Tab-separated table of C-alpha atoms in Angstrom:
chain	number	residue	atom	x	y	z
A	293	UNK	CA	40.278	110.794	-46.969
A	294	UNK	CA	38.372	107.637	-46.494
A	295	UNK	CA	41.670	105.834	-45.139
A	296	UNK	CA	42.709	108.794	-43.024
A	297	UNK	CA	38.284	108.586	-41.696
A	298	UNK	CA	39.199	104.606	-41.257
A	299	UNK	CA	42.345	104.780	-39.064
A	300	UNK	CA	40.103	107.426	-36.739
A	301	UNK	CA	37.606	104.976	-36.331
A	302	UNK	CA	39.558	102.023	-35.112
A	303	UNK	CA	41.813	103.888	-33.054
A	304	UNK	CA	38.711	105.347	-31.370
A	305	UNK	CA	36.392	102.144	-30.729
A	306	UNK	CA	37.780	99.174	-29.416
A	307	UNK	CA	37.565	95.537	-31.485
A	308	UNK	CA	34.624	93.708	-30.917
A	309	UNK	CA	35.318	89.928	-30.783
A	310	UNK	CA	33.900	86.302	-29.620
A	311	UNK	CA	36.320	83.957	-27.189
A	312	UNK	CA	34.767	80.455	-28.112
A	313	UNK	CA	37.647	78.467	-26.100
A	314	UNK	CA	36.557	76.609	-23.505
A	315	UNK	CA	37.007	77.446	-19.957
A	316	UNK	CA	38.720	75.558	-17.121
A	317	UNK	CA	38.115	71.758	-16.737
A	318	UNK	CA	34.034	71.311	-16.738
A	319	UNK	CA	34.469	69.298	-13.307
A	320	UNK	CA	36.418	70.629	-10.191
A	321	UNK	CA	36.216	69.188	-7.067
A	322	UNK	CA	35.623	65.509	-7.810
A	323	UNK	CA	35.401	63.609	-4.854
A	324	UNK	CA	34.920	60.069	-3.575
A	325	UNK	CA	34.334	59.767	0.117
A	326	UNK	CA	32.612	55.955	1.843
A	327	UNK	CA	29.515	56.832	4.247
A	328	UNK	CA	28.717	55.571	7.378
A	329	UNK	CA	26.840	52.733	5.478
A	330	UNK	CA	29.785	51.781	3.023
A	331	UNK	CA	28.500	53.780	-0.022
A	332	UNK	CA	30.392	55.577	-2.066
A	333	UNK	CA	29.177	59.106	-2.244
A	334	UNK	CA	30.672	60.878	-5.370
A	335	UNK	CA	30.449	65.147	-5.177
A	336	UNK	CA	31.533	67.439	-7.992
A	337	UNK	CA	31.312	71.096	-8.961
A	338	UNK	CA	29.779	71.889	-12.191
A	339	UNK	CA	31.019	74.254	-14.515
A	340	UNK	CA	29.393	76.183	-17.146
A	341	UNK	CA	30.840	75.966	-20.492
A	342	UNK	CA	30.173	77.748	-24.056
A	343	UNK	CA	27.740	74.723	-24.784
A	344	UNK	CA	25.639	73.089	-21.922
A	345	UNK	CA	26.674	69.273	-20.863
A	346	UNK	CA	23.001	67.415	-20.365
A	347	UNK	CA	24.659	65.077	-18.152
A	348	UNK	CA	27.663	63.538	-16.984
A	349	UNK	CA	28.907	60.184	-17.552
A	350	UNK	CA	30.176	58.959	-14.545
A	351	UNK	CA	32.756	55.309	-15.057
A	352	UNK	CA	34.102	52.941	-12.167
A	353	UNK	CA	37.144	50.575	-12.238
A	354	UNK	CA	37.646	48.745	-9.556
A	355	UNK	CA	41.419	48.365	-8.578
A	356	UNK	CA	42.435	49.883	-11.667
A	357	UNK	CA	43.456	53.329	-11.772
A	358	UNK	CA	42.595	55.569	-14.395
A	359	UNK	CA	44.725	56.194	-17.456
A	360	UNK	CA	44.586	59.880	-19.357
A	361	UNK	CA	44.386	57.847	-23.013
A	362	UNK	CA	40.548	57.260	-22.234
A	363	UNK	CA	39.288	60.352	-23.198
A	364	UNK	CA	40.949	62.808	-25.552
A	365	UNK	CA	40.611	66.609	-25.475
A	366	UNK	CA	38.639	68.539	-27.588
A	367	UNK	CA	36.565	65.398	-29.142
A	368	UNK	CA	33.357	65.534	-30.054
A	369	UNK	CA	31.210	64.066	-26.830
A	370	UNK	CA	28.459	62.327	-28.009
A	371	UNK	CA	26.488	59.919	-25.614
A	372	UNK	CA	27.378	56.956	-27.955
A	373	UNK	CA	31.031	58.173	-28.960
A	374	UNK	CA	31.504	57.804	-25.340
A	375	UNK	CA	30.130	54.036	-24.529
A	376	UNK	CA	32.378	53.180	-27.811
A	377	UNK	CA	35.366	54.703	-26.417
A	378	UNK	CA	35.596	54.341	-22.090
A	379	UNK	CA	33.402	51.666	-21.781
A	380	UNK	CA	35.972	49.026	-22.209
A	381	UNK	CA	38.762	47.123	-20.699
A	382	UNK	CA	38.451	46.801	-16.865
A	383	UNK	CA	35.166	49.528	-16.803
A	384	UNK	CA	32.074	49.422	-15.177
A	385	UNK	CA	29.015	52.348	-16.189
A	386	UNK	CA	27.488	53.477	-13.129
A	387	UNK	CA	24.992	56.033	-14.446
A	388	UNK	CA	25.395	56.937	-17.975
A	389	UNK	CA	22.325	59.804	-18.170
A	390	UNK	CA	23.095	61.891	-14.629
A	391	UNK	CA	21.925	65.528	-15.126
A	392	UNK	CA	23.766	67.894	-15.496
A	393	UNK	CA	22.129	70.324	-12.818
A	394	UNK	CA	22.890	67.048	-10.275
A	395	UNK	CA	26.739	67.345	-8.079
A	396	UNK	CA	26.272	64.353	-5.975
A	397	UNK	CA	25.837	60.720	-6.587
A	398	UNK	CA	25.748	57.430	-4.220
A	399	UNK	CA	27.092	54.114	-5.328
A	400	UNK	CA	25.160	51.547	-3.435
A	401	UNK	CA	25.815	47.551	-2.597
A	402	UNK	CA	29.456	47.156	-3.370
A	403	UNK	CA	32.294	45.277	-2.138
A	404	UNK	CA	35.455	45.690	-0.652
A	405	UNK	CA	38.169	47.180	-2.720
A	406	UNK	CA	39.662	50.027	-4.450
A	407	UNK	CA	37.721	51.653	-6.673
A	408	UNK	CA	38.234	54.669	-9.301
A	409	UNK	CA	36.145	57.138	-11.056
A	410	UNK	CA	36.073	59.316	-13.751
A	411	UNK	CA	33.985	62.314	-15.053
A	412	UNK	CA	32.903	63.323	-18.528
A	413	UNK	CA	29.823	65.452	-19.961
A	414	UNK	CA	28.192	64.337	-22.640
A	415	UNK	CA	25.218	65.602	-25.270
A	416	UNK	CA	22.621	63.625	-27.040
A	417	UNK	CA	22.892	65.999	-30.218
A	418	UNK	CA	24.934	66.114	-32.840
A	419	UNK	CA	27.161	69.004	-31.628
A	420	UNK	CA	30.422	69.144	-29.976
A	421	UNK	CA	30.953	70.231	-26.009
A	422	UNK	CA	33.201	73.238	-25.513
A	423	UNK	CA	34.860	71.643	-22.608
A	424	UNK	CA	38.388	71.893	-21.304
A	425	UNK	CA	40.149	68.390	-20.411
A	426	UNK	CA	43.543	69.274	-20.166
A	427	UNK	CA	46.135	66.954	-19.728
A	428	UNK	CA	43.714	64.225	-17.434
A	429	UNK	CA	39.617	63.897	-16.635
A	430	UNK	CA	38.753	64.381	-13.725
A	431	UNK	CA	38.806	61.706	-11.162
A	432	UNK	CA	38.930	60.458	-7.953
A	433	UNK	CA	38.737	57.416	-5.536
A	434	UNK	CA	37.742	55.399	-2.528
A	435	UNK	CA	38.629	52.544	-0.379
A	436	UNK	CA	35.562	50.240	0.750
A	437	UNK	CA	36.836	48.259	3.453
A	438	UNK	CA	33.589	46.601	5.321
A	439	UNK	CA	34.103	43.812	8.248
A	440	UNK	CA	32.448	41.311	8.232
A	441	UNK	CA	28.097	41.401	8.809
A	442	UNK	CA	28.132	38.430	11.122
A	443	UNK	CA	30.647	35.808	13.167
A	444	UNK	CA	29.457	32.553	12.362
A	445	UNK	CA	30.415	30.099	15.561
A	446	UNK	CA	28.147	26.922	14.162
A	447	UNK	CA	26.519	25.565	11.289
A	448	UNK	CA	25.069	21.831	10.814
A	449	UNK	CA	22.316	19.981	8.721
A	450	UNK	CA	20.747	17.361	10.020
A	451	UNK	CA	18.288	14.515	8.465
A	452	UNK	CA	14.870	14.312	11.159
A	453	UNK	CA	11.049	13.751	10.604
A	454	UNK	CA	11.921	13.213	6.270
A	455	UNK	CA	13.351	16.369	6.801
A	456	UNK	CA	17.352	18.043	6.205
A	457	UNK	CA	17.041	20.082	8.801
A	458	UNK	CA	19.951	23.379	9.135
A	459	UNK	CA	20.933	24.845	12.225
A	460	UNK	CA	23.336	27.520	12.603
A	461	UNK	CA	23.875	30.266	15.526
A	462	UNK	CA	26.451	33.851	15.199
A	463	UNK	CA	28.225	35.262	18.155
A	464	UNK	CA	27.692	38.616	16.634
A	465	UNK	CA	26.177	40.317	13.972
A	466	UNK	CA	26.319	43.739	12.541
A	467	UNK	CA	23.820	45.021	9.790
A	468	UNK	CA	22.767	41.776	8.975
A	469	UNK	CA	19.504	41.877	7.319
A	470	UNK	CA	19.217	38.355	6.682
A	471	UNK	CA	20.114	35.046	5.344
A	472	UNK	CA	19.575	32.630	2.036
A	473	UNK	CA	20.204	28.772	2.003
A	474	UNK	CA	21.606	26.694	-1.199
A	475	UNK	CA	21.593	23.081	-1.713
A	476	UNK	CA	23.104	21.183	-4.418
A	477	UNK	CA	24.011	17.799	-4.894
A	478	UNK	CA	27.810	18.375	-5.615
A	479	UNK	CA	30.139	20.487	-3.781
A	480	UNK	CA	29.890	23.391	-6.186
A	481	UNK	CA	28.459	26.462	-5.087
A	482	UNK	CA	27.800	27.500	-9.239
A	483	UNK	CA	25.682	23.919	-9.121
A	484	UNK	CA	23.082	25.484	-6.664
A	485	UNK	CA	19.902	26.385	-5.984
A	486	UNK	CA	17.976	28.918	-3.675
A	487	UNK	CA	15.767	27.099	-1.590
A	488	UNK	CA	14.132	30.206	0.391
A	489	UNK	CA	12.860	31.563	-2.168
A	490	UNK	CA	11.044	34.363	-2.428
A	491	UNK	CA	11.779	35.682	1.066
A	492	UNK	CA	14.849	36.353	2.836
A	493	UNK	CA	15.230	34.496	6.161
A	494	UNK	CA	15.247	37.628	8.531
A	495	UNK	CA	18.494	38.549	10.420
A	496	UNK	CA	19.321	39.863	13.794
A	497	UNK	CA	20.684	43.295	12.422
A	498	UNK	CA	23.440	44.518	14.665
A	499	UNK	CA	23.362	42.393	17.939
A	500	UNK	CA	26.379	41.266	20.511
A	501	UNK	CA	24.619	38.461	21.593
A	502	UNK	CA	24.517	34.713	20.234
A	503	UNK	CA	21.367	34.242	18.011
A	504	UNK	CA	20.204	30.540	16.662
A	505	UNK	CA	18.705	29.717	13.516
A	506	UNK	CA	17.367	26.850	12.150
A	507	UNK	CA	15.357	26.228	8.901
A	508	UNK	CA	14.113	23.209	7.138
A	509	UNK	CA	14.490	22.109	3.640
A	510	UNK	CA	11.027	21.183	2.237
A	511	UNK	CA	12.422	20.454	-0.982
A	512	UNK	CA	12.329	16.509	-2.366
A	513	UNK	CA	15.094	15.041	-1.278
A	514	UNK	CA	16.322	11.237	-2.760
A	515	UNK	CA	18.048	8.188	-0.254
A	516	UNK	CA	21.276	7.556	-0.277
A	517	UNK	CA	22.344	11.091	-1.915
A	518	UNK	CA	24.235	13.438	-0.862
A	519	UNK	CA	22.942	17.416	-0.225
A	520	UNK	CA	25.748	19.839	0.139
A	521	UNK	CA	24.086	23.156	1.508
A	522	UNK	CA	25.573	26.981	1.639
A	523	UNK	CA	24.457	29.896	4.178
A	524	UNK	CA	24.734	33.527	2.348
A	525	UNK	CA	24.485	36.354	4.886
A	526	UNK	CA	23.272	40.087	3.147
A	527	UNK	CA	23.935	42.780	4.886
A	528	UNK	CA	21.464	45.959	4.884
A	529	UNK	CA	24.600	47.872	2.530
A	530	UNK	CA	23.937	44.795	0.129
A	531	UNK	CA	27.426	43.168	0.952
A	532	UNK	CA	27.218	39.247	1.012
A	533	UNK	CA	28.736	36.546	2.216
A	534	UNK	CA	29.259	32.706	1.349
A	535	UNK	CA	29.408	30.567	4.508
A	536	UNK	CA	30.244	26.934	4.334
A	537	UNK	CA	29.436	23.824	2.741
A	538	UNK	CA	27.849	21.562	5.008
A	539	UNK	CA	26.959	18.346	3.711
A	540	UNK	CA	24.048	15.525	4.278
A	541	UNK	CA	23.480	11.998	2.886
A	542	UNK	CA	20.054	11.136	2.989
A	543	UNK	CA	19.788	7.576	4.718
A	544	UNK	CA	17.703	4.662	2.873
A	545	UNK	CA	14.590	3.655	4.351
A	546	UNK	CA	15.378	-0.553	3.410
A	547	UNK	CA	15.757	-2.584	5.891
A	548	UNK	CA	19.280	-4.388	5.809
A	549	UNK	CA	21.154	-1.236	4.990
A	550	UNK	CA	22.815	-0.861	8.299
A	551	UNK	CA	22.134	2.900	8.149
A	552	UNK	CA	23.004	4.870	11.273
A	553	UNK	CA	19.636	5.629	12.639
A	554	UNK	CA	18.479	9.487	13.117
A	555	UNK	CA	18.734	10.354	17.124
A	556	UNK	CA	15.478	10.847	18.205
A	557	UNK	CA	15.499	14.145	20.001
A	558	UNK	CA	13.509	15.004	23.050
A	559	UNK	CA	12.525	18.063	25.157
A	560	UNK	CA	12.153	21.385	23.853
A	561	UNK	CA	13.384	21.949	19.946
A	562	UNK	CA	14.806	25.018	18.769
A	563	UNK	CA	11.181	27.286	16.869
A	564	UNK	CA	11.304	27.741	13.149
A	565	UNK	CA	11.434	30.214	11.749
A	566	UNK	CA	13.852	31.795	14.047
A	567	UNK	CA	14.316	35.025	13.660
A	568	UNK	CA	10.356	35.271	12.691
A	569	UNK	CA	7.773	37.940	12.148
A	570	UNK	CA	4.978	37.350	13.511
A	571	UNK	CA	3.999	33.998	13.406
A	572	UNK	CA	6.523	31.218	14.822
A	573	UNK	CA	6.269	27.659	15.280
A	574	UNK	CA	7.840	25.559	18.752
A	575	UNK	CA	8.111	22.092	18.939
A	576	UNK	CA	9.114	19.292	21.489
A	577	UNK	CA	9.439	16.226	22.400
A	578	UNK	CA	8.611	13.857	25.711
A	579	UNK	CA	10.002	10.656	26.424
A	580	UNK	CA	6.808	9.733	28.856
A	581	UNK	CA	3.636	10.722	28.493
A	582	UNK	CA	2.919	13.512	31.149
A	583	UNK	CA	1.462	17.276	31.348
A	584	UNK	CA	3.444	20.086	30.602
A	585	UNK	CA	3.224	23.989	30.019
A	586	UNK	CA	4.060	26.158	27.426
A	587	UNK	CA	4.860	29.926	28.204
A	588	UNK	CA	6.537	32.598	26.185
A	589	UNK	CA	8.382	34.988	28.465
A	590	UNK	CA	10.251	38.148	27.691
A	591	UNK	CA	13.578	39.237	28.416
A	592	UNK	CA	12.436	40.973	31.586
A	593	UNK	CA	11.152	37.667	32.958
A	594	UNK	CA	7.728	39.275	32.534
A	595	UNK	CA	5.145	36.155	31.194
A	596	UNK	CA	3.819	36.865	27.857
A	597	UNK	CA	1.592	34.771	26.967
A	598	UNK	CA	0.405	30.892	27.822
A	599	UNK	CA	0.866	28.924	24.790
A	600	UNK	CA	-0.279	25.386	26.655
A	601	UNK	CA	-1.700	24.883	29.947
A	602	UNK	CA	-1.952	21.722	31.942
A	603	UNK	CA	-1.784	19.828	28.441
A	604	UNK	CA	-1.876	15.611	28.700
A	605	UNK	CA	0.862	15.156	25.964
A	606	UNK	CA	2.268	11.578	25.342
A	607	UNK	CA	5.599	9.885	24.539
A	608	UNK	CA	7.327	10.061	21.467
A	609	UNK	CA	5.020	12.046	19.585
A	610	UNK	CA	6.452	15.295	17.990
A	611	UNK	CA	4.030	18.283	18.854
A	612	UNK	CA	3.563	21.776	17.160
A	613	UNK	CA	2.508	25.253	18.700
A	614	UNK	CA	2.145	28.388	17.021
A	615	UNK	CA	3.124	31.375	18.740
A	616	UNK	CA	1.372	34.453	16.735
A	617	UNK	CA	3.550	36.991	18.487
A	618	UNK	CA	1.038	38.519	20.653
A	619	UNK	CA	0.466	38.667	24.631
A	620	UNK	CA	-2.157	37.362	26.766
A	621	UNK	CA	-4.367	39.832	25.520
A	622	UNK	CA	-3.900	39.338	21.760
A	623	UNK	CA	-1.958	42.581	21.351
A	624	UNK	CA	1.089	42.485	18.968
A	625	UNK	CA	4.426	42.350	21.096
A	626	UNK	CA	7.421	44.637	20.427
A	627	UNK	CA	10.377	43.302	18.540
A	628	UNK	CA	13.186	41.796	20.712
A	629	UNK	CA	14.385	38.489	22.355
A	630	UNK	CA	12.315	36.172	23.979
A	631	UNK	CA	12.211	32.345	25.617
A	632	UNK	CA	9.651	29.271	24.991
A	633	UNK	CA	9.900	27.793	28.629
A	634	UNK	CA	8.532	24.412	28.772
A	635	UNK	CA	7.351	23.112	32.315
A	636	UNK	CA	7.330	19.130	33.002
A	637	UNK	CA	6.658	18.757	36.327
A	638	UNK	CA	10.296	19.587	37.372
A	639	UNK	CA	12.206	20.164	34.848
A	640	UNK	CA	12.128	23.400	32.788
A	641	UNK	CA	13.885	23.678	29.410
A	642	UNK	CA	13.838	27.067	27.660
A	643	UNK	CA	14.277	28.235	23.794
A	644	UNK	CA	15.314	31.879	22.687
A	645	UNK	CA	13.354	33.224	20.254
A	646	UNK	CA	13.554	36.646	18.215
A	647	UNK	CA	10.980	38.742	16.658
A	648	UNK	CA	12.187	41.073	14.373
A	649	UNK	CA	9.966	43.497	12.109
């Protein structure tokens, strides 16, 4: 009777039972796509599984595609388990602790190249994640494939007043937040130092239009060495580049050393800095003593400001004005281009200048 009540039962109500096997893959829809900006923006879908991921653990190769062998299925997928066994070989962590609510992520400040990612979840306890690998993680990639921030047409160093002096001037720039100058006393670029430290010599950002630079090196300098120097231009994206060397020898100051003398140089120098914000400095140069003006104009042609008026300057002596970057009326001027005209009697020579903020 019991067996005859038992075979009623289960042929009446259905088997109750648990499926504990994980679903699909835990990511869909990886994807790597380069922004406007040359970041790599990484998107995903998250999928719930039995157990909850509390992150994702995202890895980058560079120019080395991803191989199926880093990450076996159904492991256990513990936070360290994981730096023991991807992080290694030709791999570079991006984010190790991304949230697991979180689908997007942006790689910033990298260069050009290929570059591959894969996807994993990963839990701080000790407990394994119910996710589904299949036969490969999830991955994807992107092509970073920047030009070049800035067209560099000249670049010198010169020795004047105890001074190395470097000049250089682009045709073009594009995103080019600025500049920073090494010197070393070999040819080695590993051998040098950063001699603008702390700030970064301001760049022209995106321009079509020649700009001129010029900045001098304060540091101590020794005669008769020799200063190589190197010009590293960072764009806004964080890309950088190495331009040069350039190399100086420092003359001796004894007499009897047939050293080729400095050229003196006269009329209007180039201001320093240059780009500047707000406060620049312009310098020059007569050959007879005489009266002269200095004006700051604008690209308009509209005067800004008068630096110098009706001045007695005299021969030979190097002279320094500080332009502040504000009109006749001591209000702060715009950013943009503008000249240093300087009038002796005649002859007019004229400087371009650019604020940037």
């Amino acid at each position: 009777m019991r067996f005859i009540f038992l075979l009623l039962f289960l042929l009446t109500f259905p088997i109750l039972y648990c499926d504990l096997a994980p679903p699909s893959n835990h990511v869909t829809n990886f994807t790597a796509t380069v922004d406007a900006s040359y970041n790599i923006d990484l998107e995903w879908v998250h999928n719930d599984g039995v157990l909850e991921a509390e992150g994702y653990y995202i890895v980058a190769r560079k120019s080395f595609p991803p191989t199926n062998s880093d990450a076996p299925a159904y492991n256990n997928y513990y936070e360290d388990h994981l730096q023991i066994t991807i992080n290694s070989g030709n791999v570079t962590v991006v984010q190790a602790k991304e949230p697991a609510t979180r689908t997007t992520y942006e790689w910033t400040g990298q260069s050009n190249g290929t570059y591959y990612f894969d996807i994993y979840p990963y839990r701080t306890e000790d407990e394994e994640i119910s996710y589904k690998i299949d036969e490969s993680v999830p991955s994807a990639s992107a092509v970073i494939d920047n030009p070049l921030p800035v067209i560099l047409s000249t670049f010198t160093v010169s020795f004047n007043m105890s001074l190395p002096i470097i000049n250089w001037t682009t045709q073009s720039e594009q995103n080019n937040q600025g500049w920073n100058v090494y010197r070393s006393i070999s040819d080695e670029l590993s051998s040098s130092i950063q001699i603008n430290e702390p700030f970064l010599i301001p760049g022209a950002g995106t321009t079509t239009t020649p700009t001129d630079y010029s900045f001098n090196d304060t540091y101590t300098v020794e005669e008769n060495t020799t200063y190589w120097y190197w010009l590293e231009s960072v764009s806004f994206s964080g890309f950088s580049k190495i331009h040069g060397p350039v190399y100086l020898t420092i003359p001796s100051s004894e007499p009897g050393h047939n050293n080729p003398a400095t050229p003196i140089q006269y009329g209007l120098l180039q201001n320093f800095p240059n780009p500047f914000n707000p406060n620049t400095e312009i310098r020059f140069r007569l050959k007879e003593d005489s009266r002269i003006n200095l004006l700051i104009f604008d690209v308009k042609g509209k005067k800004v400001k008068t630096i110098l008026q009706n001045q007695f300057i005299l021969k030979d002596n190097i002279v320094r004005a500080v332009w502040n970057g504000t009109d006749q009326y001591n209000r702060q001027v715009a950013s943009g281009v503008y000249f240093a005209c300087l009038v002796n009697g005649s002859e007019i020579i004229t400087r371009r200048m650019l604020m940037i903020k």
